[in-house]
mmCIF file of C-alpha atoms in Angstrom:
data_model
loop_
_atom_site.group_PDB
_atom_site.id
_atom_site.type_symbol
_atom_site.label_atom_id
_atom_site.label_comp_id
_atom_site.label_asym_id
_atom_site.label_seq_id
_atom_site.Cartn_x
_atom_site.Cartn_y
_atom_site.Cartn_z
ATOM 1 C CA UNK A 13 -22.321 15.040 11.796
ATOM 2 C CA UNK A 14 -19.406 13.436 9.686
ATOM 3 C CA UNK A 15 -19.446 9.766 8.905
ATOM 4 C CA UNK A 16 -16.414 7.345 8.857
ATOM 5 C CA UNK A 17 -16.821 7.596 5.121
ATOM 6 C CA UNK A 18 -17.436 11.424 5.025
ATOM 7 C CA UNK A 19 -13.851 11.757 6.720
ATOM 8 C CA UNK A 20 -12.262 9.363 4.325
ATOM 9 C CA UNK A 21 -13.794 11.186 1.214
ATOM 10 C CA UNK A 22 -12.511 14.214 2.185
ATOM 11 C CA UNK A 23 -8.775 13.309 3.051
ATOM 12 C CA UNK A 24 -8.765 11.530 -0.082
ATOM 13 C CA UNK A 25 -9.928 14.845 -2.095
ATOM 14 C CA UNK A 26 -7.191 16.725 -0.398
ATOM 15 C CA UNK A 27 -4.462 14.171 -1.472
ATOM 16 C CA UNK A 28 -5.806 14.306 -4.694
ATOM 17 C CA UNK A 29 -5.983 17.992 -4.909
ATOM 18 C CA UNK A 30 -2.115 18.107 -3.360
ATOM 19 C CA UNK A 31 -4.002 20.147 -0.929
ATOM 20 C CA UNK A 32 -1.809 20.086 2.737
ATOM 21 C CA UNK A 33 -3.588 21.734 5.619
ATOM 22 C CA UNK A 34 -1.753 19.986 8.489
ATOM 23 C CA UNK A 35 -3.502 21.822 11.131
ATOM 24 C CA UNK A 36 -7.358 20.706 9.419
ATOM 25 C CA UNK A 37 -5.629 17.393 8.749
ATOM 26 C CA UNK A 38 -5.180 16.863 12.513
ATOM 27 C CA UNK A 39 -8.571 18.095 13.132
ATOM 28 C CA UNK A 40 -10.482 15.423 10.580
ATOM 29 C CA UNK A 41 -7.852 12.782 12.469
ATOM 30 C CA UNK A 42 -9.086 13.443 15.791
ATOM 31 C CA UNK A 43 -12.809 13.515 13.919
ATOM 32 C CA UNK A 44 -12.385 10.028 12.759
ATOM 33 C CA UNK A 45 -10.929 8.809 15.944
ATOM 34 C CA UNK A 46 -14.307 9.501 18.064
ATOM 35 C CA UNK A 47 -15.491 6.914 19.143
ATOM 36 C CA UNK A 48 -18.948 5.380 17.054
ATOM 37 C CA UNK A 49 -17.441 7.006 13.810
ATOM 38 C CA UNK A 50 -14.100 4.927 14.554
ATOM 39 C CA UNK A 51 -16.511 1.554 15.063
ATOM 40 C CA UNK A 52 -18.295 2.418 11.626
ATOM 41 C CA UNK A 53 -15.439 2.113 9.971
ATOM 42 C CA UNK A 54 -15.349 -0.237 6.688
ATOM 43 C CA UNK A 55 -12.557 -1.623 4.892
ATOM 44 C CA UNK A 56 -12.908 1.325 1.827
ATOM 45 C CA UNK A 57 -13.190 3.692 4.845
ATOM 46 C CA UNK A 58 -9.874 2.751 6.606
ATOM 47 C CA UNK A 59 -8.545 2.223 2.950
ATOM 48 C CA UNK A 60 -9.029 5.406 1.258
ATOM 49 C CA UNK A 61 -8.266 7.151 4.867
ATOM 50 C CA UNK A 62 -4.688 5.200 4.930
ATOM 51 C CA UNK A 63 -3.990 5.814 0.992
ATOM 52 C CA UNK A 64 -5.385 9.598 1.264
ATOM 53 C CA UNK A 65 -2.505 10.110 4.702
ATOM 54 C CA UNK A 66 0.373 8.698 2.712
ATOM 55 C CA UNK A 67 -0.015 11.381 0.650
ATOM 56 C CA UNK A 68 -0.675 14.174 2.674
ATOM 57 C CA UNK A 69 2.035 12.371 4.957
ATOM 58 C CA UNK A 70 -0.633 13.020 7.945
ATOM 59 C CA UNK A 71 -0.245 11.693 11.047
ATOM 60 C CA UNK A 72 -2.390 8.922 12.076
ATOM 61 C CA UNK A 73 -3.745 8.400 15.742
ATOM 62 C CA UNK A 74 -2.788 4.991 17.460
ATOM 63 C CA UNK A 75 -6.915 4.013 17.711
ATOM 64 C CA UNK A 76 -7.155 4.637 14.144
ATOM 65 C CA UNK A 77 -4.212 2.424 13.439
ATOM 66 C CA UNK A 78 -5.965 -0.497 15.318
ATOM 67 C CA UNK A 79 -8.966 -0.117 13.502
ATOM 68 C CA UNK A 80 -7.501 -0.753 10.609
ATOM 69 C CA UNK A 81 -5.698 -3.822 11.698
ATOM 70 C CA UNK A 82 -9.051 -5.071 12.546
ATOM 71 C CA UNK A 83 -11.038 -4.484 9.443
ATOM 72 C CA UNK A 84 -7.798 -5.946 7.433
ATOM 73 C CA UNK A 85 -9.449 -9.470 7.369
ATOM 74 C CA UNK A 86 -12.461 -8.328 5.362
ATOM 75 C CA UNK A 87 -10.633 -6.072 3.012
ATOM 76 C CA UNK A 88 -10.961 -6.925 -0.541
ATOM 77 C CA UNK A 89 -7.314 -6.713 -2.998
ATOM 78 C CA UNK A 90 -7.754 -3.108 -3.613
ATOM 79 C CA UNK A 91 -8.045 -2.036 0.005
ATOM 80 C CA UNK A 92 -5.112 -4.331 1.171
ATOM 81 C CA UNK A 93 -3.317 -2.709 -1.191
ATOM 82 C CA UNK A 94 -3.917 0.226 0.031
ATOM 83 C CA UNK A 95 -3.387 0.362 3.672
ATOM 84 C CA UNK A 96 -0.316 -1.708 2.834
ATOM 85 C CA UNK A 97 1.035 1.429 0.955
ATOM 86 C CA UNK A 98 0.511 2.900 3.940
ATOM 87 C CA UNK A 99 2.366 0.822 6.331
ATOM 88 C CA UNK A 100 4.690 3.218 7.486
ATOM 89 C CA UNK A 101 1.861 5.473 8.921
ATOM 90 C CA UNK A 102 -0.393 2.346 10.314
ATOM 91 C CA UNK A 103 2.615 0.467 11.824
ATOM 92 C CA UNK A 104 1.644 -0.313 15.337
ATOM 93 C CA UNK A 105 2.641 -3.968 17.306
ATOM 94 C CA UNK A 106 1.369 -7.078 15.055
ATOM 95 C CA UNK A 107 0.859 -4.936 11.610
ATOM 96 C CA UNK A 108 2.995 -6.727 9.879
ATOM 97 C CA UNK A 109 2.356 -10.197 10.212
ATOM 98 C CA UNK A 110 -1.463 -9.225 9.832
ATOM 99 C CA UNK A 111 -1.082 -7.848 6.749
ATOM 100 C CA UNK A 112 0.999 -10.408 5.637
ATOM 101 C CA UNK A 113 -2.058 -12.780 6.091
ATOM 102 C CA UNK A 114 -4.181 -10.663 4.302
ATOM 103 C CA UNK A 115 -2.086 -10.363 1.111
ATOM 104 C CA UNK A 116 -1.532 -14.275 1.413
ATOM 105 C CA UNK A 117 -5.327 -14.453 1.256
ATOM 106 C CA UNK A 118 -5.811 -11.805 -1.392
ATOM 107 C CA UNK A 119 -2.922 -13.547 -3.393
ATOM 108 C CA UNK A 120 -5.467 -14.969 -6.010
ATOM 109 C CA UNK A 121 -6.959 -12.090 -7.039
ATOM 110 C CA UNK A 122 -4.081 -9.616 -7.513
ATOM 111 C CA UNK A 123 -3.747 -7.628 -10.716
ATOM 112 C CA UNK A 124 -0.360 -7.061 -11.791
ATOM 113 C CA UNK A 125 0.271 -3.341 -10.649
ATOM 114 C CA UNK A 126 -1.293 -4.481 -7.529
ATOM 115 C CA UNK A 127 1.526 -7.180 -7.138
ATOM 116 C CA UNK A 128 3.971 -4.525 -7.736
ATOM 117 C CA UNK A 129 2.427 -2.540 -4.763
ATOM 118 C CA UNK A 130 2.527 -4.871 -2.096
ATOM 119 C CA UNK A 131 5.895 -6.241 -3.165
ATOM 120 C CA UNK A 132 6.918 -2.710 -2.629
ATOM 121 C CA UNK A 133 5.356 -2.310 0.429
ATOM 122 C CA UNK A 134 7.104 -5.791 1.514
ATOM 123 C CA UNK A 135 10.429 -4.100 1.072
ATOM 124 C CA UNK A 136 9.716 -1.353 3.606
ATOM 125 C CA UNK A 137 8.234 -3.912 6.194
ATOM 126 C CA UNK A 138 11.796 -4.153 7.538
ATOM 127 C CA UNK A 139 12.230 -0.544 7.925
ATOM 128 C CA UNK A 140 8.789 -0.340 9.737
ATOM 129 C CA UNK A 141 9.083 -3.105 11.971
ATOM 130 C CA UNK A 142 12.880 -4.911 11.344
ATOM 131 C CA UNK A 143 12.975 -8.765 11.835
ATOM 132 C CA UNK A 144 9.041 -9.049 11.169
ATOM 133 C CA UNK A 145 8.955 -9.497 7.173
ATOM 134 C CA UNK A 146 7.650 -13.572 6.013
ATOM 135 C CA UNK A 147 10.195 -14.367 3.222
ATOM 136 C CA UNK A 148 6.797 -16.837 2.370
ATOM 137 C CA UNK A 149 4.732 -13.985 1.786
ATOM 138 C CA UNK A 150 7.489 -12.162 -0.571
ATOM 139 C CA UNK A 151 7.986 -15.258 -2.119
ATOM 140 C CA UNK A 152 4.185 -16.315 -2.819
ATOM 141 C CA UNK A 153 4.660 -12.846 -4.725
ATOM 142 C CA UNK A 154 7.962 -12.913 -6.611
ATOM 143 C CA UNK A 155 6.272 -16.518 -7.630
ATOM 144 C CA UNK A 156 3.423 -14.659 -9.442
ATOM 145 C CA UNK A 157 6.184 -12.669 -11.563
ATOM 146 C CA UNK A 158 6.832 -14.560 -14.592
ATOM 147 C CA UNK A 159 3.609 -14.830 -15.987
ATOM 148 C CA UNK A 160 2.293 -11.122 -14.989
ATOM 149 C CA UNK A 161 5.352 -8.957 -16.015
ATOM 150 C CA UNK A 162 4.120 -8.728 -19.336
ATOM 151 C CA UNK A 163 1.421 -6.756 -18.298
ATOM 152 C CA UNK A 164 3.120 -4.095 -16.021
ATOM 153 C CA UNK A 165 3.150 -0.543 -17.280
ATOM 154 C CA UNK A 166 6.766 1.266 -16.417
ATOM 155 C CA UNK A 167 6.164 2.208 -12.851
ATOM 156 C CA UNK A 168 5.225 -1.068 -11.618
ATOM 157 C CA UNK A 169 8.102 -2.404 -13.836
ATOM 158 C CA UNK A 170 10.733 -0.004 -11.730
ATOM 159 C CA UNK A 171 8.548 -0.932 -8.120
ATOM 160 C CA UNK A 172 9.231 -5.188 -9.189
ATOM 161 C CA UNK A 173 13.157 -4.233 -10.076
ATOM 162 C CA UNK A 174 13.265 -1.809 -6.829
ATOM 163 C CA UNK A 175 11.754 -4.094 -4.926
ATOM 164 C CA UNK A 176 13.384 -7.003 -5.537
ATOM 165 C CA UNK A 177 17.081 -4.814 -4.936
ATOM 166 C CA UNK A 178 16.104 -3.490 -1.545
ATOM 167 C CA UNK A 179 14.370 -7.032 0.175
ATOM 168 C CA UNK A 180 18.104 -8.804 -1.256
ATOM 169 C CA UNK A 181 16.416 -11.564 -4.142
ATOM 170 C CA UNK A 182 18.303 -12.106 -6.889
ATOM 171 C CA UNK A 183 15.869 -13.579 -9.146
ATOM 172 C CA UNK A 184 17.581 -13.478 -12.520
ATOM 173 C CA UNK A 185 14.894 -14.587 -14.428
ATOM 174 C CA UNK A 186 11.954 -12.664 -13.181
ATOM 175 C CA UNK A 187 14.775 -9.332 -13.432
ATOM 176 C CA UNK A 188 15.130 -10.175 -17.080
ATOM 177 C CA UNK A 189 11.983 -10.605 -18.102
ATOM 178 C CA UNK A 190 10.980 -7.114 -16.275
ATOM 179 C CA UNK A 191 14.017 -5.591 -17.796
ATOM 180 C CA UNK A 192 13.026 -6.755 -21.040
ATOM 181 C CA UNK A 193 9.598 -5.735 -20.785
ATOM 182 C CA UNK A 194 11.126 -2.128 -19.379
ATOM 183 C CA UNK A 195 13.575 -1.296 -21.775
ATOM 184 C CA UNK A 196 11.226 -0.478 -24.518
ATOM 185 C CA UNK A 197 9.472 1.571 -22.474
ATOM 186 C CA UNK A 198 12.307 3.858 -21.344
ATOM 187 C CA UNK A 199 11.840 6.491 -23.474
ATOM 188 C CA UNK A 200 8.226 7.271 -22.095
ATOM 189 C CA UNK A 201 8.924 6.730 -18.792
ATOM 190 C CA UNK A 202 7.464 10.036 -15.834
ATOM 191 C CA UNK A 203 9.807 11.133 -13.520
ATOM 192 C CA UNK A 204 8.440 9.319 -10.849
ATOM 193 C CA UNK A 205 9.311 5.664 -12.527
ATOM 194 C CA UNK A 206 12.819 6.636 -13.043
ATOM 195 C CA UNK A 207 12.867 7.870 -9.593
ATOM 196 C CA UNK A 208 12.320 4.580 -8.369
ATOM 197 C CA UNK A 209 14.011 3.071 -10.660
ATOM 198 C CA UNK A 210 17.560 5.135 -10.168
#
């Protein structure tokens, strides 16, 4: 029988693969939501399940949504991360403001991509649920800026600038640092980055 974590492996592998099979996609949905392989879900379960959906832009049942708003509270930096890159799929009543407590709590042991993320998943908080976004939480992030845009690689560079243009900050130091740190890097930059960044 499949396991939480056998259904989260194997969504993952498909994203990773580019491989879309909506109609088996539904099916390992429906898989995970039964019942004791829903309740056996960890944090890396509901983690690489959420990140593996964004990509495969699968649609994720309501009782699979709650369990990841209740396994948020144990979920290390990565897997907050995570799930909140997938906020538009999880959304359901009280998201928001959970996962803003978890990325408060996580705040300390962010990486600098990984503040890029989740200030990028910030911005689309008030598409997903409009009125619900903490300007405390975006600011505890936009605070860490200064002394971690140095280490950003392109992308995360174009998420911070992107980010920061779509949630309405003008922060004209933390923009000129990134743009400073970006501008050298223009010439390497993936299509994706400029994307963003455009």
């Amino acid at each position: 029988a499949f396991t939480a974590k056998d259904v989260a492996r194997i969504v993952s592998s498909m994203s990773a693969a580019r491989e879309v099979d909506q109609a088996f996609t539904r099916r390992l949905m429906r898989r995970f939501s039964d019942t004791e392989v829903l309740a056996a879900a960890n944090p890396h379960d509901m983690a690489s399940l959420a990140h593996g959906a964004t990509k495969l832009g699968a649609d994720i049942p309501r009782d699979v949504k709650l369990r990841a708003l209740e396994v948020l509270p144990k979920a290390d930096a990565h897997q907050v991360c995570l799930i909140a890159g997938a906020s538009t799929l999880l959304h359901v009543d009280g998201f928001v403001g959970s996962l803003e407590a978890q990325i408060e709590r996580v705040i300390p042991d962010l990486q600098p991509m990984q503040i890029a993320v989740l200030l990028h998943a910030c911005a689309s908080f008030g598409e997903v649920s409009p009125g619900s976004r903490s300007p405390r939480t975006v600011q505890m992030l936009v605070d860490l800026l200064p002394e971690k845009v140095h280490e950003m690689d392109s992308h995360s560079l174009c998420l911070v600038l992107s980010s920061l243009g779509r949630l309405g900050l003008v922060q004209k130091d933390v923009q000129d640092l990134a743009m400073g740190e970006l501008l050298p890097q223009l010439i390497t930059m993936d299509g994706h980055s400029v994307a963003i960044f455009s």
